[in-house]
Amino acid sequence: MQRIFRHLLSSSRRQSCPGSRQQRPVIWLLLLTFAGTAIGVTASLAVAQQNDRDITQDENQVIEELTLPEPPPQAPVYQPAPEPAPYEPAPEPAPEPAPAEAPAPREPAAIEPDPEPAAPPAATAPEPASSPTSPGANPNPSSTPDAVAARGPTVPYVLEFNRSPVVGNRLRLQGVFADARLGFTRPRTWNLRSAKVLVRFQHSPALLANRSNLTVRVNGTSVGSVPLNRKQSEIGQVLLNVPPNLIQDFNEVTLVAQQNNSATCTDPADPTLWTEVLPDSKLIFNYQPKPVKLDFTRYPYPFFDDLSLDPNRVTYLLPNQVNSAWLTSAARFQAALGRLAEFRPLETRLVKNLNQAKADERLVVIGTPEEQPALKSLKLPLAIADNQVLDASRNPLPAESGILMLATTRNNGIPVLIATGNGPEGVNKAVQFLVQSKDRQIGTGYYLVVNSVTPVPTPPLRQWPGYLPEKNSFKLRELNNAENEPFEDVTVRGAYAPPVEVNFRALPDDQFTRGSSMNLVYSYGPQVNPRLSTVEVRLDGAPIGGKRLTSEQGAARDTLNVNLPAELVKPDSKIQVAFNLSPREPANCGRINDQQLWGKVHADTNFKLKRQNVVQIPDLKLLATGYPFAAPQDLSTTAIVVPETPSVTDLSTLLEFSERLGRLSQADTVKIEAYTQDALTTEVKQRQNLVGIGVRSQFPFPEAFQENGFALKNVFSRKWNQSQIQALPDSEGVIKEVISPWNDDRVLLALSAQTETGLQQVQNLLNQDPLFFQLNGDTVLISANQASASGYDPDAYNLEFLQQSSQRRLDNSNPFSKVSRFLQDHWFVLPTGIVVFALGLYGITQLYLKRVEKQDK
């Protein structure tokens, strides 16, 4: 800048001749302009330098106040316990030992595990005892605990076919060429050594042995075949080896039966063409457990493994005193686990000390060091003194900072997730970091200090992922498929092609009216028989429209407009588009050459809906979708309340309900709240949908059991309308929903019982899908017929549904829709209104005529 000034001044001196006097004003103007620019740039540089100095000072101050320790040599490593799966068949009783000095017999397994396959000597030889830092040592990065399996014997695992709900009592293969598929996963802690599949079957005695066989495929690769040559439907079995390298994270076993009962021509519709795979068929694995280095990069693994063949088991360590802050953090964390689990089983329990945790569980510790004294007994990267977490300089971390740490206990056999801080705000921030899917993606290492968490705005009330969009006109690509991805064009092939299925889930507060329609856009290939080929649209299996495929050359982007019956669209509805394709050429000996037949559903298929935002409460049937507690989807309008001194059963019920809401909702965060009875405020009562938990004697909302309707009373009495009884023992659980006494637009849900045994029945209903999705009415009574009842057994539980009070309508539609619906509901008012309107109009007309007559006179 100084050089520019000097150049201009020198130029002005050279031009200070009489002939250049006219240019002096221009030169001085340029000088002034550059001077102003220089001053502005200098000021900007000064401000920038000052800002840099301020930022540097702030960073230095933070570094001085918070000093994190250097990473220890190795991160904590979790070593899975090699325990057999709980689903392994029970062994037969061992024979009595001989009275002589013979050794005691070994307890036989249901299926003897295969011997461990021979491995190269380098793989089985023990490692040298020398340290990696010793002279001449050559450490191999691939030999870290994360890359290789633990040395040791293999562990057997048996996976029976009947664990799949589609199997039931048998897996039936019907027709000339039939197949069935079963899926399974490989847990992340497995180093698979061997795999086998044992298939037990029986088939029709009419099958020809030389033309009928059963083939087993694993991930598309055939692993063996057996002829169907058993006589008189005798049970046969075949044990087939599966190469371990065929087993991936997600796998599929396909059973293919080719069946013929004639040497010349077999009728595919013949009912004697059948083979049944028995439910005790199984997959047999031998694996070595792999140690896992704990790191937040892999979170939520190992605390939740979506590839696990067994239920994920999570255990919470109870604090020395339960307060609202711990309840809220635990409820939010459990709801986030429910979202991760989706349809997978999840088992949760609470323990009072670290020694009560089992080897196959994952331990979660939430709370400050003062609330969780057991933290001092764990090997942690950050020190704890005077009930505060310290940094490397032995200074307490800020109370508003959340701290997340990973550790192990019991000889590295149980992984521990710790969410702590030196204050409740820090603990909440640590948990909030884990429940917000976008924030936890940046986590790494095995301990984190969470200084801030991105605030996530509450989504709109009726924006539910996986359900119909809020707008009434939309296209198929705006819906999600079974993989929760936007719908794309789908093509199906063959004469017996499966239908294209679309999730058409209405919002819980949607009320459809006449006039809703679907405009199907589809294509199909040539060579179809126009007399026998059709496209059909079904809604929950009920046909609602169809059209004949008339072009032998095929058609591109043909359309079919279908009316959607208002009474059939529900929150769990599905639309199926079925192509019934028949070839032009006749069948050859009952076999249809149909590979040239295809049909396609296009993603620009569009919908036009007529609906209103109306819902009736209370209604427990709506709880199957989470409504109204999951509106909005971040659960910000829900508050769970437990007694002032909650029991372990109360807390377990709180976790089960939070998990269920997590399974039923999708959002970027969780904002559910939880309180003890003494911490609940009037503002929360008026603002939130409330969930009360506790036995009758300590239930936080006695308003839920008033004189009208079903009520639990003292001395084990119960009342229903004018009837009152005393029942002893009373082990039934009660779920009751009423309109909130503090807000007519909110509901109060009671999860209660006379005893804790009854409250455990409420937990069973919340945990088991077959029971939960039966909810109806506004009150349900739950009882179990046996101690360890299964939700899939229809005779294991008794559910009694009651409707105790009239429902209230919540109407958020526009005024025109309200008037229209009022006239529809009260149609008898319309004729009366017309007569009254006509009489009034007649009276007004007569008055007007009389006034005109008087003016004429």
XYZ file of C-alpha atoms in Angstrom, residues 113-647:
535
model
C -20.854 -80.629 17.477
C -18.547 -81.214 14.581
C -14.873 -81.514 15.380
C -12.948 -78.376 14.767
C -11.580 -78.408 11.207
C -7.885 -78.753 10.816
C -6.191 -75.409 10.527
C -2.699 -74.444 9.443
C -0.146 -74.714 12.216
C 0.390 -70.969 12.156
C -3.243 -70.410 13.023
C -3.305 -72.770 15.999
C 0.208 -72.451 17.383
C 0.418 -70.463 20.607
C 1.898 -66.998 20.385
C 5.398 -66.457 21.793
C 5.585 -65.050 25.250
C 7.898 -62.238 24.242
C 6.629 -58.722 24.508
C 5.890 -56.742 21.316
C 8.560 -54.277 22.382
C 11.248 -56.904 22.851
C 14.196 -56.903 20.455
C 13.473 -58.658 17.216
C 9.707 -58.508 17.742
C 7.696 -57.943 14.581
C 4.135 -56.980 15.589
C 1.501 -57.805 13.015
C -1.377 -55.304 12.731
C -3.701 -58.080 11.633
C -3.187 -59.876 14.953
C -4.970 -57.223 17.004
C -7.991 -58.330 19.066
C -10.211 -56.668 16.518
C -8.907 -58.681 13.569
C -8.541 -62.260 14.754
C -10.580 -64.654 16.818
C -9.667 -65.658 20.301
C -7.540 -68.740 20.533
C -9.439 -71.590 22.122
C -12.070 -74.234 21.551
C -15.076 -73.671 19.351
C -18.562 -73.096 20.711
C -21.613 -74.880 19.242
C -24.799 -73.013 18.399
C -28.037 -74.578 17.155
C -30.590 -72.478 15.270
C -33.863 -74.334 14.768
C -36.222 -73.528 11.921
C -39.184 -73.093 14.262
C -37.652 -69.881 15.592
C -38.987 -68.259 12.441
C -42.655 -67.244 12.753
C -43.333 -68.335 9.152
C -42.521 -71.974 9.939
C -45.061 -72.792 12.636
C -45.792 -76.520 12.682
C -44.307 -77.221 9.235
C -42.948 -75.637 6.079
C -45.014 -76.957 3.169
C -43.728 -77.151 -0.414
C -46.577 -77.689 -2.889
C -46.458 -78.192 -6.681
C -44.049 -79.346 -9.353
C -41.393 -76.787 -8.477
C -41.720 -75.144 -5.060
C -39.336 -73.300 -2.804
C -39.280 -71.675 0.639
C -36.801 -69.232 2.124
C -35.600 -68.609 5.663
C -33.282 -65.788 6.674
C -30.703 -65.661 9.444
C -27.800 -63.451 10.495
C -24.237 -64.012 11.674
C -23.418 -62.201 14.936
C -20.463 -59.852 14.822
C -18.615 -61.668 17.613
C -18.450 -64.938 15.655
C -15.402 -66.317 13.908
C -17.228 -69.126 12.131
C -15.329 -72.397 11.928
C -17.963 -74.744 10.513
C -21.630 -74.811 9.568
C -24.109 -77.549 8.764
C -27.766 -77.730 7.937
C -29.897 -80.612 9.155
C -33.165 -80.963 7.227
C -35.879 -83.287 8.471
C -38.729 -83.846 6.056
C -41.532 -86.045 4.915
C -43.236 -86.130 1.550
C -46.140 -87.565 -0.386
C -45.896 -91.309 -1.106
C -47.110 -90.607 -4.664
C -43.819 -88.945 -5.696
C -41.485 -90.698 -8.117
C -38.075 -91.100 -6.501
C -36.126 -90.779 -9.759
C -37.881 -87.510 -10.691
C -38.295 -85.859 -7.281
C -35.655 -84.320 -5.056
C -35.095 -81.730 -2.349
C -32.240 -79.245 -2.793
C -30.813 -76.954 -0.139
C -29.203 -73.632 -1.096
C -27.378 -71.162 1.105
C -27.154 -67.648 -0.318
C -27.917 -69.005 -3.772
C -25.299 -71.768 -3.683
C -26.445 -75.383 -3.600
C -24.941 -77.285 -0.684
C -26.627 -80.630 -1.305
C -29.624 -82.542 -2.589
C -31.531 -85.640 -1.516
C -34.017 -87.787 -3.494
C -37.586 -87.898 -2.231
C -37.738 -91.678 -2.023
C -39.252 -92.332 1.422
C -42.156 -94.743 1.459
C -45.440 -94.219 3.290
C -44.465 -90.662 4.291
C -41.648 -91.807 6.518
C -39.560 -89.045 8.069
C -36.195 -88.565 6.425
C -33.277 -86.344 7.258
C -30.120 -85.128 5.595
C -27.080 -83.420 7.140
C -25.234 -81.134 4.724
C -21.967 -79.271 5.148
C -21.994 -75.523 4.464
C -18.669 -73.869 3.548
C -18.026 -71.188 6.212
C -17.102 -68.637 3.559
C -20.682 -68.768 2.273
C -22.001 -67.332 5.528
C -22.246 -63.547 5.467
C -23.830 -61.002 7.801
C -27.272 -61.559 6.249
C -28.026 -65.030 4.903
C -30.805 -67.011 3.304
C -31.500 -70.732 3.283
C -33.627 -71.847 0.323
C -35.352 -75.219 0.223
C -36.272 -76.229 -3.331
C -38.498 -79.238 -4.008
C -38.901 -80.683 -7.512
C -41.840 -83.095 -7.384
C -43.332 -85.381 -10.005
C -45.817 -88.221 -9.741
C -45.851 -89.201 -13.412
C -43.113 -90.261 -15.805
C -44.790 -88.487 -18.710
C -46.903 -85.549 -17.542
C -47.406 -84.151 -14.050
C -50.354 -81.901 -13.245
C -49.008 -78.965 -11.190
C -52.374 -78.637 -9.428
C -52.297 -82.237 -8.177
C -52.702 -82.125 -4.339
C -50.418 -85.174 -3.937
C -47.395 -83.051 -4.893
C -46.211 -82.035 -1.449
C -43.196 -82.091 0.827
C -43.138 -80.824 4.388
C -39.977 -79.638 6.130
C -40.361 -80.300 9.851
C -39.895 -77.464 12.362
C -37.087 -79.247 14.222
C -34.794 -78.877 11.221
C -31.847 -76.742 12.203
C -28.623 -74.983 11.374
C -25.582 -76.091 13.399
C -22.662 -73.715 13.833
C -19.277 -73.964 15.493
C -17.564 -70.651 16.141
C -14.925 -68.937 18.206
C -15.851 -65.726 20.058
C -13.962 -62.689 18.774
C -12.784 -60.010 21.196
C -14.151 -56.556 20.424
C -12.304 -53.305 20.978
C -14.753 -50.817 22.425
C -15.027 -47.632 20.388
C -17.772 -45.064 19.882
C -17.141 -45.325 16.146
C -19.078 -48.605 16.257
C -21.815 -47.470 18.596
C -24.462 -48.835 19.255
C -22.465 -52.044 18.919
C -21.788 -54.010 21.142
C -24.580 -52.660 23.360
C -27.006 -53.431 20.577
C -26.205 -55.882 17.775
C -28.688 -55.938 14.912
C -27.090 -59.203 13.718
C -27.561 -61.058 16.993
C -29.446 -64.354 16.856
C -30.467 -63.992 20.495
C -32.314 -61.113 22.149
C -30.098 -58.156 22.987
C -29.903 -57.923 26.767
C -29.371 -54.528 28.393
C -28.993 -54.023 32.137
C -29.219 -50.666 33.937
C -27.345 -49.999 37.152
C -29.705 -48.341 39.616
C -28.486 -45.117 41.236
C -28.448 -44.757 45.000
C -31.428 -42.396 44.683
C -33.866 -42.222 41.782
C -34.816 -38.705 40.721
C -36.531 -37.098 37.746
C -33.248 -36.379 35.956
C -32.219 -40.059 36.031
C -35.712 -41.172 35.008
C -35.737 -38.831 32.004
C -32.268 -39.890 30.857
C -33.058 -43.606 31.238
C -36.406 -43.264 29.444
C -34.815 -41.421 26.518
C -31.978 -43.922 26.214
C -34.405 -46.850 26.295
C -36.643 -45.204 23.677
C -33.582 -44.802 21.431
C -32.796 -48.515 21.910
C -36.380 -49.305 20.908
C -35.897 -47.390 17.659
C -32.715 -49.319 16.956
C -34.393 -52.625 17.780
C -37.493 -52.087 15.587
C -38.898 -55.636 15.385
C -35.954 -57.372 17.105
C -36.339 -58.651 20.682
C -34.805 -56.637 23.488
C -34.623 -57.710 27.118
C -34.097 -55.144 29.872
C -33.604 -55.401 33.605
C -32.178 -53.370 36.496
C -29.506 -54.325 39.016
C -28.321 -52.711 42.230
C -24.611 -53.537 41.926
C -22.122 -54.527 39.250
C -21.850 -58.138 40.451
C -25.477 -58.815 39.530
C -24.842 -58.293 35.818
C -24.695 -61.513 33.779
C -22.101 -62.494 31.225
C -24.440 -62.186 28.218
C -25.686 -58.708 29.196
C -24.594 -55.168 28.374
C -24.346 -52.805 31.335
C -25.465 -49.166 31.166
C -24.527 -46.748 33.961
C -26.305 -43.369 33.951
C -25.771 -40.705 36.598
C -23.216 -38.552 38.350
C -20.418 -40.154 40.412
C -22.384 -39.235 43.510
C -25.445 -41.101 42.213
C -23.360 -44.027 40.930
C -20.623 -44.800 43.497
C -19.800 -48.011 41.612
C -17.984 -45.934 38.988
C -14.989 -45.774 41.305
C -14.527 -49.538 41.055
C -14.206 -49.492 37.248
C -11.038 -48.898 35.311
C -11.810 -45.593 33.603
C -9.726 -43.220 31.479
C -10.766 -40.267 33.675
C -10.156 -40.213 37.404
C -12.943 -39.742 39.968
C -12.345 -38.037 43.309
C -14.726 -36.413 45.771
C -17.658 -37.569 43.599
C -16.389 -35.570 40.624
C -14.812 -36.538 37.334
C -11.350 -35.004 36.961
C -9.203 -34.169 33.971
C -5.487 -34.928 33.626
C -4.636 -31.874 35.744
C -6.856 -33.186 38.567
C -9.344 -30.386 37.996
C -13.103 -31.154 38.005
C -14.736 -31.073 34.593
C -17.471 -28.457 34.120
C -20.854 -29.505 35.524
C -22.549 -28.743 32.206
C -20.231 -31.060 30.210
C -21.424 -34.566 29.488
C -18.970 -37.464 29.766
C -19.274 -40.750 27.880
C -16.909 -43.634 28.601
C -16.589 -47.275 27.581
C -15.242 -49.861 29.986
C -15.472 -53.538 30.912
C -16.047 -55.492 34.071
C -15.646 -59.042 35.296
C -12.426 -59.910 33.462
C -13.437 -57.975 30.345
C -16.552 -60.153 30.013
C -19.214 -57.418 30.251
C -19.062 -54.156 28.280
C -20.078 -51.054 30.211
C -21.472 -47.827 28.751
C -21.160 -44.874 31.130
C -23.064 -41.610 30.691
C -22.024 -39.322 33.486
C -21.043 -35.780 34.385
C -20.468 -33.578 37.382
C -24.063 -32.347 37.281
C -27.508 -33.435 36.033
C -27.174 -31.147 33.024
C -24.005 -32.905 31.957
C -25.566 -36.371 32.347
C -28.565 -35.312 30.275
C -26.263 -33.876 27.601
C -24.289 -37.122 27.421
C -27.434 -39.214 26.961
C -28.868 -36.729 24.474
C -25.727 -37.082 22.357
C -26.368 -40.846 22.111
C -30.081 -40.623 21.300
C -29.632 -38.068 18.498
C -28.699 -40.118 15.445
C -26.933 -37.300 13.582
C -24.823 -36.220 16.557
C -23.537 -39.649 17.561
C -22.094 -40.175 14.060
C -19.117 -37.978 14.978
C -18.277 -40.021 18.071
C -14.988 -41.911 18.171
C -12.564 -43.261 20.729
C -13.602 -44.774 24.031
C -14.348 -41.618 26.020
C -15.987 -38.395 24.965
C -16.522 -35.025 26.604
C -19.759 -33.596 25.203
C -19.555 -29.827 25.416
C -22.703 -29.083 23.417
C -25.452 -30.921 21.584
C -27.257 -29.609 18.541
C -30.833 -28.604 19.460
C -33.228 -30.490 17.193
C -36.546 -28.745 16.501
C -39.748 -30.621 17.173
C -41.193 -32.052 13.930
C -44.732 -31.137 12.822
C -47.512 -32.873 14.700
C -48.637 -34.965 11.712
C -45.261 -35.660 10.105
C -44.850 -39.383 10.732
C -42.125 -41.191 8.740
C -43.462 -44.391 7.205
C -47.042 -43.077 7.102
C -48.938 -41.195 4.410
C -47.716 -37.646 3.701
C -49.631 -34.711 5.124
C -50.614 -33.429 1.681
C -53.574 -35.024 -0.056
C -51.960 -35.360 -3.508
C -48.695 -37.287 -3.761
C -46.897 -39.924 -5.794
C -45.813 -43.442 -4.971
C -42.124 -42.440 -4.807
C -42.958 -40.334 -1.745
C -43.803 -43.504 0.200
C -41.265 -45.946 1.641
C -40.794 -49.594 0.752
C -40.093 -52.488 3.121
C -36.427 -51.417 3.436
C -37.552 -47.926 4.504
C -36.255 -46.474 1.229
C -38.205 -44.295 -1.250
C -40.319 -46.429 -3.526
C -38.944 -47.028 -7.035
C -40.219 -48.832 -10.131
C -40.822 -52.511 -9.315
C -40.889 -55.305 -11.904
C -42.260 -58.801 -11.283
C -41.970 -61.808 -13.589
C -43.804 -65.038 -14.233
C -47.332 -66.337 -14.309
C -47.414 -66.650 -10.524
C -45.502 -63.471 -9.711
C -45.932 -62.160 -6.163
C -47.901 -58.916 -5.857
C -46.152 -55.568 -5.526
C -46.868 -54.442 -1.975
C -47.045 -50.817 -0.874
C -47.324 -49.626 2.727
C -50.383 -47.358 2.765
C -50.465 -46.450 6.437
C -52.950 -43.744 7.291
C -52.151 -41.345 10.108
C -53.948 -42.295 13.341
C -56.052 -39.108 13.281
C -57.030 -39.455 9.605
C -60.700 -39.888 8.780
C -61.254 -40.674 5.103
C -64.322 -39.623 3.147
C -65.639 -40.702 -0.232
C -63.715 -39.593 -3.278
C -60.187 -40.864 -2.551
C -58.553 -42.467 -5.564
C -55.387 -44.123 -6.831
C -54.146 -43.682 -10.383
C -52.007 -46.746 -11.094
C -49.319 -46.327 -13.755
C -48.074 -49.705 -14.979
C -46.467 -51.496 -17.912
C -46.402 -55.102 -19.063
C -44.533 -57.140 -21.633
C -45.625 -58.828 -24.844
C -46.811 -62.410 -25.314
C -49.590 -62.135 -22.724
C -52.912 -63.806 -23.282
C -55.427 -60.889 -23.441
C -58.309 -63.147 -22.409
C -56.717 -64.410 -19.203
C -54.234 -61.702 -18.124
C -55.261 -58.953 -15.699
C -53.870 -56.398 -13.285
C -55.593 -56.216 -9.925
C -55.425 -53.740 -7.044
C -56.144 -54.927 -3.511
C -56.387 -53.068 -0.216
C -55.467 -55.316 2.707
C -56.249 -58.329 0.542
C -59.694 -57.071 -0.562
C -59.935 -56.443 -4.348
C -60.908 -52.835 -5.087
C -60.251 -52.633 -8.839
C -58.804 -54.366 -11.865
C -58.306 -54.232 -15.608
C -57.730 -56.704 -18.424
C -54.387 -56.610 -20.210
C -55.596 -56.409 -23.803
C -52.430 -55.810 -25.829
C -50.478 -58.815 -27.061
C -47.542 -56.519 -27.868
C -47.474 -55.222 -24.304
C -48.080 -51.676 -23.074
C -45.950 -48.878 -21.637
C -47.260 -46.604 -18.902
C -50.884 -47.652 -19.056
C -53.154 -46.295 -16.294
C -55.894 -47.618 -14.038
C -57.935 -45.346 -11.789
C -59.222 -47.039 -8.629
C -61.441 -45.648 -5.866
C -60.095 -46.190 -2.354
C -62.927 -47.200 0.022
C -62.858 -44.803 2.955
C -63.751 -47.458 5.525
C -60.864 -49.766 4.533
C -57.885 -47.394 4.896
C -56.297 -47.898 8.338
C -52.957 -47.128 10.039
C -51.642 -50.592 9.100
C -53.066 -50.852 5.574
C -51.202 -52.237 2.576
C -51.972 -51.916 -1.132
C -51.142 -54.880 -3.338
C -50.842 -54.662 -7.128
C -51.076 -58.171 -8.585
C -50.279 -59.066 -12.202
C -52.134 -62.219 -13.221
C -50.175 -63.065 -16.357
C -50.945 -65.924 -18.711
C -48.880 -66.748 -21.826
C -50.378 -66.860 -25.308
C -48.975 -70.303 -26.001
C -50.750 -73.217 -24.302
C -49.078 -74.990 -21.448
C -46.900 -77.981 -22.277
C -47.790 -80.889 -20.057
C -48.924 -78.618 -17.286
C -45.699 -76.623 -17.262
C -45.940 -72.972 -18.142
C -43.052 -71.310 -19.947
C -43.608 -67.902 -18.369
C -40.205 -66.240 -18.087
C -41.082 -63.796 -20.865
C -44.035 -62.454 -18.855
C -43.435 -59.356 -16.760
C -45.292 -56.463 -15.199
C -44.041 -53.180 -13.764
C -45.472 -50.679 -11.273
C -44.105 -47.183 -11.830
C -43.089 -44.875 -9.002
C -45.104 -41.994 -10.475
C -48.347 -43.759 -9.594
C -50.290 -40.994 -7.863
C -52.914 -40.690 -5.155
C -55.608 -38.128 -4.407
C -57.092 -38.398 -0.938
C -60.161 -36.938 0.725
C -59.629 -36.939 4.480
C -60.167 -34.964 7.654
C -58.130 -34.579 10.798
C -60.519 -36.146 13.300
C -59.968 -38.689 16.070
C -61.954 -40.135 18.970
C -60.329 -40.435 22.416
C -59.837 -42.343 24.639
C -59.142 -45.402 22.494
C -56.464 -47.964 23.329
C -56.551 -49.213 19.750
C -54.758 -46.004 18.776
C -51.973 -46.932 21.196
C -50.915 -49.608 18.695
C -49.567 -46.718 16.589
C -48.323 -44.736 19.595
C -51.036 -42.087 19.295
C -51.332 -39.600 20.957
C -48.038 -40.093 22.838
C -46.013 -40.259 19.613
C -47.519 -37.058 18.158
C -45.106 -35.445 17.431
C -42.630 -38.220 16.761
C -39.920 -36.936 19.104
C -42.264 -37.794 22.031
C -42.056 -34.238 23.342
C -45.706 -34.234 24.503
C -45.349 -37.308 26.745
C -44.517 -37.362 30.443
C -44.184 -40.568 32.478
C -44.823 -40.333 36.226
C -43.853 -42.916 38.857
C -44.402 -42.905 42.634
C -42.212 -40.773 44.853
C -40.245 -43.875 45.852
C -40.534 -46.170 42.816
C -39.914 -49.882 43.059
